[in-house]
mmCIF file of C-alpha atoms in Angstrom:
data_model
loop_
_atom_site.group_PDB
_atom_site.id
_atom_site.type_symbol
_atom_site.label_atom_id
_atom_site.label_comp_id
_atom_site.label_asym_id
_atom_site.label_seq_id
_atom_site.Cartn_x
_atom_site.Cartn_y
_atom_site.Cartn_z
ATOM 1 C CA UNK C 241 24.340 10.775 -91.393
ATOM 2 C CA UNK C 242 21.026 12.904 -91.100
ATOM 3 C CA UNK C 243 19.002 10.408 -93.316
ATOM 4 C CA UNK C 244 20.290 7.532 -91.089
ATOM 5 C CA UNK C 245 19.483 9.190 -87.838
ATOM 6 C CA UNK C 246 15.907 9.948 -89.015
ATOM 7 C CA UNK C 247 15.336 6.443 -89.877
ATOM 8 C CA UNK C 248 16.749 5.155 -86.674
ATOM 9 C CA UNK C 249 14.166 7.504 -84.792
ATOM 10 C CA UNK C 250 11.352 6.350 -87.157
ATOM 11 C CA UNK C 251 12.037 2.531 -86.388
ATOM 12 C CA UNK C 252 12.385 3.257 -82.497
ATOM 13 C CA UNK C 253 8.892 4.894 -82.899
ATOM 14 C CA UNK C 254 7.536 2.182 -84.980
ATOM 15 C CA UNK C 255 8.811 -0.494 -82.626
ATOM 16 C CA UNK C 256 7.418 1.170 -79.725
ATOM 17 C CA UNK C 257 4.086 1.517 -81.376
ATOM 18 C CA UNK C 258 3.830 -1.973 -82.337
ATOM 19 C CA UNK C 259 4.921 -3.505 -79.211
ATOM 20 C CA UNK C 260 2.567 -1.082 -77.234
ATOM 21 C CA UNK C 261 -0.567 -1.877 -79.386
ATOM 22 C CA UNK C 262 0.077 -5.675 -79.325
ATOM 23 C CA UNK C 263 0.675 -5.757 -75.554
ATOM 24 C CA UNK C 264 -2.349 -3.682 -74.762
ATOM 25 C CA UNK C 265 -4.642 -5.750 -76.999
ATOM 26 C CA UNK C 266 -3.351 -9.054 -75.740
ATOM 27 C CA UNK C 267 -4.051 -8.071 -72.200
ATOM 28 C CA UNK C 268 -7.520 -6.783 -73.115
ATOM 29 C CA UNK C 269 -7.977 -10.147 -74.797
ATOM 30 C CA UNK C 270 -6.669 -11.889 -71.787
ATOM 31 C CA UNK C 271 -9.289 -10.402 -69.089
ATOM 32 C CA UNK C 272 -12.154 -10.842 -71.649
ATOM 33 C CA UNK C 273 -11.186 -14.539 -72.104
ATOM 34 C CA UNK C 274 -11.035 -14.702 -68.228
ATOM 35 C CA UNK C 275 -14.429 -13.385 -68.010
ATOM 36 C CA UNK C 276 -16.288 -15.529 -70.771
ATOM 37 C CA UNK C 277 -14.616 -18.543 -69.346
ATOM 38 C CA UNK C 278 -16.240 -17.762 -65.861
ATOM 39 C CA UNK C 279 -12.710 -17.639 -64.071
ATOM 40 C CA UNK C 280 -12.756 -15.961 -60.738
ATOM 41 C CA UNK C 281 -11.747 -12.236 -61.356
ATOM 42 C CA UNK C 282 -10.505 -9.623 -59.073
ATOM 43 C CA UNK C 283 -12.391 -6.302 -58.602
ATOM 44 C CA UNK C 284 -9.583 -4.368 -59.848
ATOM 45 C CA UNK C 285 -9.538 -6.109 -63.159
ATOM 46 C CA UNK C 286 -12.205 -3.846 -64.537
ATOM 47 C CA UNK C 287 -9.913 -0.972 -63.844
ATOM 48 C CA UNK C 288 -6.971 -2.702 -65.614
ATOM 49 C CA UNK C 289 -9.256 -3.098 -68.646
ATOM 50 C CA UNK C 290 -10.078 0.696 -68.760
ATOM 51 C CA UNK C 291 -6.366 1.284 -68.321
ATOM 52 C CA UNK C 292 -5.446 -0.502 -71.342
ATOM 53 C CA UNK C 293 -8.268 0.951 -73.438
ATOM 54 C CA UNK C 294 -6.837 4.208 -72.439
ATOM 55 C CA UNK C 295 -3.255 3.190 -73.236
ATOM 56 C CA UNK C 296 -4.330 2.045 -76.611
ATOM 57 C CA UNK C 297 -5.858 5.407 -77.361
ATOM 58 C CA UNK C 298 -2.597 7.216 -76.226
ATOM 59 C CA UNK C 299 -0.473 4.916 -78.412
ATOM 60 C CA UNK C 300 -2.808 5.114 -81.507
ATOM 61 C CA UNK C 301 -3.276 8.883 -81.324
ATOM 62 C CA UNK C 302 0.166 9.719 -80.360
ATOM 63 C CA UNK C 303 2.532 6.766 -81.414
ATOM 64 C CA UNK C 304 1.100 6.307 -85.088
ATOM 65 C CA UNK C 305 1.047 10.063 -86.242
ATOM 66 C CA UNK C 306 4.766 10.467 -84.677
ATOM 67 C CA UNK C 307 5.855 7.477 -86.582
ATOM 68 C CA UNK C 308 4.274 8.573 -89.899
ATOM 69 C CA UNK C 309 5.911 12.068 -89.378
ATOM 70 C CA UNK C 310 9.408 10.302 -88.383
ATOM 71 C CA UNK C 311 9.207 8.198 -91.837
ATOM 72 C CA UNK C 312 8.717 11.661 -93.745
ATOM 73 C CA UNK C 313 4.861 12.007 -94.034
ATOM 74 C CA UNK C 314 4.567 15.479 -92.579
ATOM 75 C CA UNK C 315 1.352 16.901 -93.368
ATOM 76 C CA UNK C 316 -1.049 13.985 -93.861
ATOM 77 C CA UNK C 317 -3.859 15.151 -91.425
ATOM 78 C CA UNK C 318 -6.385 17.945 -92.081
ATOM 79 C CA UNK C 319 -7.909 20.501 -89.367
ATOM 80 C CA UNK C 320 -10.421 17.913 -88.249
ATOM 81 C CA UNK C 321 -7.931 14.986 -88.104
ATOM 82 C CA UNK C 322 -5.388 17.062 -86.035
ATOM 83 C CA UNK C 323 -8.163 18.152 -83.770
ATOM 84 C CA UNK C 324 -9.286 14.698 -83.140
ATOM 85 C CA UNK C 325 -5.900 13.162 -82.862
ATOM 86 C CA UNK C 326 -4.823 15.694 -80.145
ATOM 87 C CA UNK C 327 -8.264 15.479 -78.146
ATOM 88 C CA UNK C 328 -8.150 11.726 -78.141
ATOM 89 C CA UNK C 329 -4.487 11.770 -76.931
ATOM 90 C CA UNK C 330 -5.424 13.988 -73.989
ATOM 91 C CA UNK C 331 -8.525 12.168 -73.222
ATOM 92 C CA UNK C 332 -6.431 8.949 -73.069
ATOM 93 C CA UNK C 333 -3.472 10.389 -71.283
ATOM 94 C CA UNK C 334 -5.882 11.698 -68.583
ATOM 95 C CA UNK C 335 -7.875 8.263 -68.138
ATOM 96 C CA UNK C 336 -4.662 6.575 -67.863
ATOM 97 C CA UNK C 337 -3.782 9.068 -65.116
ATOM 98 C CA UNK C 338 -7.404 8.312 -63.539
ATOM 99 C CA UNK C 339 -7.187 4.645 -63.901
ATOM 100 C CA UNK C 340 -3.736 4.224 -62.269
ATOM 101 C CA UNK C 341 -5.032 6.485 -59.343
ATOM 102 C CA UNK C 342 -8.196 4.412 -59.017
ATOM 103 C CA UNK C 343 -6.241 1.336 -59.190
ATOM 104 C CA UNK C 344 -4.094 2.231 -56.163
ATOM 105 C CA UNK C 345 -7.080 3.376 -54.295
ATOM 106 C CA UNK C 346 -9.036 0.417 -54.487
ATOM 107 C CA UNK C 347 -6.259 -1.856 -53.990
ATOM 108 C CA UNK C 348 -5.175 0.065 -50.707
ATOM 109 C CA UNK C 349 -8.890 -0.397 -49.661
ATOM 110 C CA UNK C 350 -8.892 -4.009 -50.402
ATOM 111 C CA UNK C 351 -5.806 -5.034 -48.366
ATOM 112 C CA UNK C 352 -6.580 -2.694 -45.488
ATOM 113 C CA UNK C 353 -7.080 -4.736 -42.237
ATOM 114 C CA UNK C 354 -10.790 -5.554 -41.798
ATOM 115 C CA UNK C 355 -11.694 -3.386 -38.697
ATOM 116 C CA UNK C 356 -15.052 -1.754 -37.951
ATOM 117 C CA UNK C 357 -14.129 1.305 -39.680
ATOM 118 C CA UNK C 358 -13.272 0.041 -43.170
ATOM 119 C CA UNK C 359 -15.112 -3.276 -43.473
ATOM 120 C CA UNK C 360 -18.250 -1.748 -44.824
ATOM 121 C CA UNK C 361 -16.072 0.126 -47.142
ATOM 122 C CA UNK C 362 -14.384 -2.961 -48.474
ATOM 123 C CA UNK C 363 -17.713 -4.597 -49.048
ATOM 124 C CA UNK C 364 -19.118 -1.580 -50.956
ATOM 125 C CA UNK C 365 -16.354 -0.454 -52.899
ATOM 126 C CA UNK C 366 -16.172 -2.920 -55.692
ATOM 127 C CA UNK C 367 -19.707 -1.708 -56.633
ATOM 128 C CA UNK C 368 -18.276 1.679 -57.467
ATOM 129 C CA UNK C 369 -15.659 0.669 -59.643
ATOM 130 C CA UNK C 370 -17.597 0.804 -62.870
ATOM 131 C CA UNK C 371 -19.067 4.047 -62.039
ATOM 132 C CA UNK C 372 -15.648 5.514 -61.021
ATOM 133 C CA UNK C 373 -14.213 4.399 -64.391
ATOM 134 C CA UNK C 374 -17.200 6.159 -66.404
ATOM 135 C CA UNK C 375 -16.862 9.300 -64.293
ATOM 136 C CA UNK C 376 -13.199 9.408 -65.025
ATOM 137 C CA UNK C 377 -13.810 9.147 -68.916
ATOM 138 C CA UNK C 378 -16.650 11.821 -68.780
ATOM 139 C CA UNK C 379 -14.458 14.079 -66.426
ATOM 140 C CA UNK C 380 -11.405 13.954 -68.937
ATOM 141 C CA UNK C 381 -13.886 14.236 -72.080
ATOM 142 C CA UNK C 382 -15.103 17.427 -70.540
ATOM 143 C CA UNK C 383 -11.760 18.981 -69.150
ATOM 144 C CA UNK C 384 -10.079 18.580 -72.556
ATOM 145 C CA UNK C 385 -12.943 19.660 -74.756
ATOM 146 C CA UNK C 386 -11.160 22.996 -75.227
ATOM 147 C CA UNK C 387 -8.067 21.417 -76.704
ATOM 148 C CA UNK C 388 -9.286 21.236 -80.353
ATOM 149 C CA UNK C 389 -9.730 24.967 -80.396
ATOM 150 C CA UNK C 390 -6.009 25.441 -80.195
ATOM 151 C CA UNK C 391 -4.761 22.727 -82.785
ATOM 152 C CA UNK C 392 -4.888 23.301 -86.659
ATOM 153 C CA UNK C 393 -3.497 21.276 -89.602
ATOM 154 C CA UNK C 394 -0.233 22.330 -91.329
ATOM 155 C CA UNK C 395 -2.081 22.150 -94.420
ATOM 156 C CA UNK C 396 -4.315 25.095 -92.964
ATOM 157 C CA UNK C 397 -4.501 28.369 -94.885
ATOM 158 C CA UNK C 398 -4.834 30.374 -91.699
ATOM 159 C CA UNK C 399 -1.955 33.037 -91.563
ATOM 160 C CA UNK C 400 -1.072 32.454 -88.001
ATOM 161 C CA UNK C 401 2.492 32.804 -87.486
ATOM 162 C CA UNK C 402 2.588 32.211 -83.797
ATOM 163 C CA UNK C 403 2.495 28.371 -84.028
ATOM 164 C CA UNK C 404 4.120 25.288 -82.773
ATOM 165 C CA UNK C 405 5.069 22.725 -85.320
ATOM 166 C CA UNK C 406 4.830 19.155 -84.112
ATOM 167 C CA UNK C 407 5.628 17.604 -87.617
ATOM 168 C CA UNK C 408 2.120 16.435 -88.460
ATOM 169 C CA UNK C 409 -0.011 19.204 -86.663
ATOM 170 C CA UNK C 410 0.527 22.695 -85.308
ATOM 171 C CA UNK C 411 -0.852 24.272 -82.114
ATOM 172 C CA UNK C 412 -1.282 27.972 -81.551
ATOM 173 C CA UNK C 413 0.754 29.357 -78.951
ATOM 174 C CA UNK C 414 -0.550 31.215 -75.797
ATOM 175 C CA UNK C 415 1.425 32.882 -72.751
ATOM 176 C CA UNK C 416 4.086 30.548 -71.761
ATOM 177 C CA UNK C 417 2.863 30.126 -68.232
ATOM 178 C CA UNK C 418 -0.618 29.200 -69.712
ATOM 179 C CA UNK C 419 1.178 26.489 -71.993
ATOM 180 C CA UNK C 420 3.219 25.162 -68.999
ATOM 181 C CA UNK C 421 0.094 24.865 -66.697
ATOM 182 C CA UNK C 422 -1.606 22.705 -69.658
ATOM 183 C CA UNK C 423 1.291 20.364 -69.599
ATOM 184 C CA UNK C 424 -0.003 19.186 -66.096
ATOM 185 C CA UNK C 425 -3.443 19.625 -65.443
ATOM 186 C CA UNK C 426 -5.207 20.105 -62.012
ATOM 187 C CA UNK C 427 -6.797 16.797 -62.227
ATOM 188 C CA UNK C 428 -3.463 15.101 -63.016
ATOM 189 C CA UNK C 429 -2.051 16.854 -59.887
ATOM 190 C CA UNK C 430 -4.981 15.498 -57.634
ATOM 191 C CA UNK C 431 -4.464 11.890 -59.100
ATOM 192 C CA UNK C 432 -0.640 12.075 -58.617
ATOM 193 C CA UNK C 433 -1.044 13.005 -55.069
ATOM 194 C CA UNK C 434 -3.659 10.317 -54.371
ATOM 195 C CA UNK C 435 -1.495 7.845 -56.041
ATOM 196 C CA UNK C 436 1.419 8.720 -53.863
ATOM 197 C CA UNK C 437 -0.586 8.769 -50.670
ATOM 198 C CA UNK C 438 -2.162 5.433 -51.160
ATOM 199 C CA UNK C 439 0.862 3.776 -52.481
ATOM 200 C CA UNK C 440 2.663 4.684 -49.294
ATOM 201 C CA UNK C 441 -0.311 3.333 -47.390
ATOM 202 C CA UNK C 442 0.092 -0.038 -49.277
ATOM 203 C CA UNK C 443 3.698 -0.214 -48.448
ATOM 204 C CA UNK C 444 3.130 0.441 -44.943
ATOM 205 C CA UNK C 445 0.270 -2.269 -44.821
ATOM 206 C CA UNK C 446 2.403 -4.953 -46.486
ATOM 207 C CA UNK C 447 5.416 -4.225 -44.196
ATOM 208 C CA UNK C 448 3.447 -4.538 -41.222
ATOM 209 C CA UNK C 449 1.671 -7.834 -42.811
ATOM 210 C CA UNK C 450 5.205 -9.239 -43.474
ATOM 211 C CA UNK C 451 6.399 -8.761 -39.832
ATOM 212 C CA UNK C 452 3.282 -10.482 -38.709
ATOM 213 C CA UNK C 453 3.678 -13.599 -40.619
ATOM 214 C CA UNK C 454 7.469 -13.551 -40.269
ATOM 215 C CA UNK C 455 7.288 -16.988 -38.061
ATOM 216 C CA UNK C 456 5.229 -18.737 -40.455
ATOM 217 C CA UNK C 457 7.628 -18.120 -43.366
ATOM 218 C CA UNK C 458 10.544 -19.490 -41.137
ATOM 219 C CA UNK C 459 8.484 -22.701 -40.867
ATOM 220 C CA UNK C 460 7.793 -22.926 -44.596
ATOM 221 C CA UNK C 461 10.087 -24.259 -47.193
ATOM 222 C CA UNK C 462 8.773 -22.706 -50.112
ATOM 223 C CA UNK C 463 6.780 -19.533 -48.838
ATOM 224 C CA UNK C 464 4.405 -18.062 -51.391
ATOM 225 C CA UNK C 465 2.831 -14.766 -51.219
ATOM 226 C CA UNK C 466 -1.050 -14.390 -51.066
ATOM 227 C CA UNK C 467 -2.931 -13.240 -54.169
ATOM 228 C CA UNK C 468 -3.855 -10.140 -52.504
ATOM 229 C CA UNK C 469 0.023 -9.501 -51.746
ATOM 230 C CA UNK C 470 0.963 -10.229 -55.445
ATOM 231 C CA UNK C 471 -1.752 -8.122 -56.782
ATOM 232 C CA UNK C 472 -0.613 -5.380 -54.414
ATOM 233 C CA UNK C 473 3.004 -5.645 -55.499
ATOM 234 C CA UNK C 474 1.651 -5.439 -59.141
ATOM 235 C CA UNK C 475 -0.080 -2.349 -58.281
ATOM 236 C CA UNK C 476 2.967 -0.708 -56.543
ATOM 237 C CA UNK C 477 5.120 -1.659 -59.587
ATOM 238 C CA UNK C 478 2.561 0.094 -61.976
ATOM 239 C CA UNK C 479 2.166 3.173 -59.853
ATOM 240 C CA UNK C 480 6.070 3.715 -59.456
ATOM 241 C CA UNK C 481 6.599 3.075 -63.158
ATOM 242 C CA UNK C 482 3.677 5.357 -63.953
ATOM 243 C CA UNK C 483 4.867 8.231 -61.713
ATOM 244 C CA UNK C 484 8.581 8.152 -62.996
ATOM 245 C CA UNK C 485 7.676 7.985 -66.749
ATOM 246 C CA UNK C 486 5.019 10.569 -66.673
ATOM 247 C CA UNK C 487 6.772 12.911 -64.409
ATOM 248 C CA UNK C 488 9.566 12.764 -67.087
ATOM 249 C CA UNK C 489 6.983 13.207 -69.731
ATOM 250 C CA UNK C 490 5.490 16.166 -67.911
ATOM 251 C CA UNK C 491 8.757 17.815 -67.386
ATOM 252 C CA UNK C 492 9.602 17.536 -71.138
ATOM 253 C CA UNK C 493 6.216 18.911 -71.828
ATOM 254 C CA UNK C 494 6.708 21.955 -69.954
ATOM 255 C CA UNK C 495 10.098 22.677 -71.765
ATOM 256 C CA UNK C 496 8.249 22.196 -75.076
ATOM 257 C CA UNK C 497 5.675 24.702 -73.763
ATOM 258 C CA UNK C 498 8.297 27.239 -72.720
ATOM 259 C CA UNK C 499 10.422 27.233 -75.903
ATOM 260 C CA UNK C 500 9.100 29.234 -79.043
ATOM 261 C CA UNK C 501 10.772 26.753 -81.230
ATOM 262 C CA UNK C 502 11.609 23.532 -79.511
ATOM 263 C CA UNK C 503 14.272 21.500 -81.114
ATOM 264 C CA UNK C 504 13.289 18.250 -83.017
ATOM 265 C CA UNK C 505 15.326 16.121 -80.319
ATOM 266 C CA UNK C 506 13.059 17.684 -77.587
ATOM 267 C CA UNK C 507 9.823 16.862 -79.414
ATOM 268 C CA UNK C 508 11.047 13.370 -80.116
ATOM 269 C CA UNK C 509 11.820 12.862 -76.610
ATOM 270 C CA UNK C 510 8.596 13.952 -75.524
ATOM 271 C CA UNK C 511 6.562 11.845 -78.154
ATOM 272 C CA UNK C 512 8.849 8.762 -76.815
ATOM 273 C CA UNK C 513 8.165 9.329 -73.133
ATOM 274 C CA UNK C 514 4.523 9.966 -73.763
ATOM 275 C CA UNK C 515 4.150 6.556 -75.030
ATOM 276 C CA UNK C 516 6.404 4.849 -72.728
ATOM 277 C CA UNK C 517 3.859 3.814 -69.844
ATOM 278 C CA UNK C 518 1.243 2.656 -72.143
ATOM 279 C CA UNK C 519 3.766 0.436 -74.015
ATOM 280 C CA UNK C 520 5.235 -1.158 -70.948
ATOM 281 C CA UNK C 521 2.333 -1.245 -68.446
ATOM 282 C CA UNK C 522 0.743 -4.390 -70.052
ATOM 283 C CA UNK C 523 3.915 -6.372 -69.924
ATOM 284 C CA UNK C 524 4.350 -5.315 -66.233
ATOM 285 C CA UNK C 525 0.867 -6.664 -65.406
ATOM 286 C CA UNK C 526 1.339 -10.007 -67.417
ATOM 287 C CA UNK C 527 4.814 -10.621 -65.918
ATOM 288 C CA UNK C 528 3.406 -10.247 -62.445
ATOM 289 C CA UNK C 529 -0.247 -11.460 -62.633
ATOM 290 C CA UNK C 530 -0.664 -14.902 -61.744
ATOM 291 C CA UNK C 531 -4.069 -14.896 -63.309
ATOM 292 C CA UNK C 532 -2.311 -15.153 -66.677
ATOM 293 C CA UNK C 533 -1.642 -18.928 -66.287
ATOM 294 C CA UNK C 534 -5.266 -19.149 -65.866
ATOM 295 C CA UNK C 535 -5.856 -18.572 -69.409
ATOM 296 C CA UNK C 536 -3.710 -21.717 -70.217
ATOM 297 C CA UNK C 537 -5.103 -23.729 -67.424
ATOM 298 C CA UNK C 538 -8.698 -23.238 -68.690
ATOM 299 C CA UNK C 539 -7.703 -24.071 -72.324
ATOM 300 C CA UNK C 540 -5.819 -27.161 -71.522
ATOM 301 C CA UNK C 541 -8.985 -28.406 -69.234
ATOM 302 C CA UNK C 542 -11.374 -27.664 -72.026
ATOM 303 C CA UNK C 543 -9.073 -29.322 -74.618
ATOM 304 C CA UNK C 544 -8.647 -32.556 -72.502
ATOM 305 C CA UNK C 545 -12.138 -32.713 -71.346
ATOM 306 C CA UNK C 546 -15.073 -31.970 -74.120
ATOM 307 C CA UNK C 547 -17.507 -32.173 -71.303
ATOM 308 C CA UNK C 548 -16.019 -29.558 -69.333
ATOM 309 C CA UNK C 549 -18.351 -27.142 -67.831
ATOM 310 C CA UNK C 550 -18.128 -23.898 -66.092
#
């Protein structure tokens, strides 16, 4: 019974990791293909590319080691490997936070009614997207630079008894309060607050827009939402999914930090929820993004017309 349960958990981790990696790499290919075929792209597409890269890092650094440990390979990383895996995971998780926050901020600016106060901001904001993404990466690389100091391999000869074993690596325990605070850092709290604020703003703008065009929809047999509206709805779905899954993940991480010897079930649930958003987010974007059809459309046109030019 124990072996069957362990095998089931291992298969769940393997399925989640495989689906997540394939989904993120396919969406990255999707946006790169659109770029090189000179299709018109939205300004927020660049943020989504960075989000998919961050998601891939989270899945690779968390999903793969956890899957290997679940299949019985407990001590396969040395000290350097453990430090690198934990550091990459925390950086990827932080950039995922930051990218989702940037997505909600820039999308809220994009759909804001054009008036004298925000017209200039709407024109200038796309120019700062690339800089904002790079700044997000640098910030989280610096914030998490202390993480490798507290992570060791299970193969290490250090005689530190106060360790927390994650199956494939260990971390040195601190004060419980400090460990709990590390589960949700200050940049994460700021990003969460900004996401909720700008998401609420987008809901308000969409509702107001819907009321204004209600009489047009009554006279239309098959009313279709505008590309901006669909992009905003996609952003809202992503942000709401992110907030729910990462809130659950943070709560579980706090429990893991508080307990001296967290149960294997708690560790498995923590790992499972940590990779949930990176796994489902590319499919949420693909299912709601109308630009997905552009890949097929461009390919068909190029196939039918060998003289097709951009």
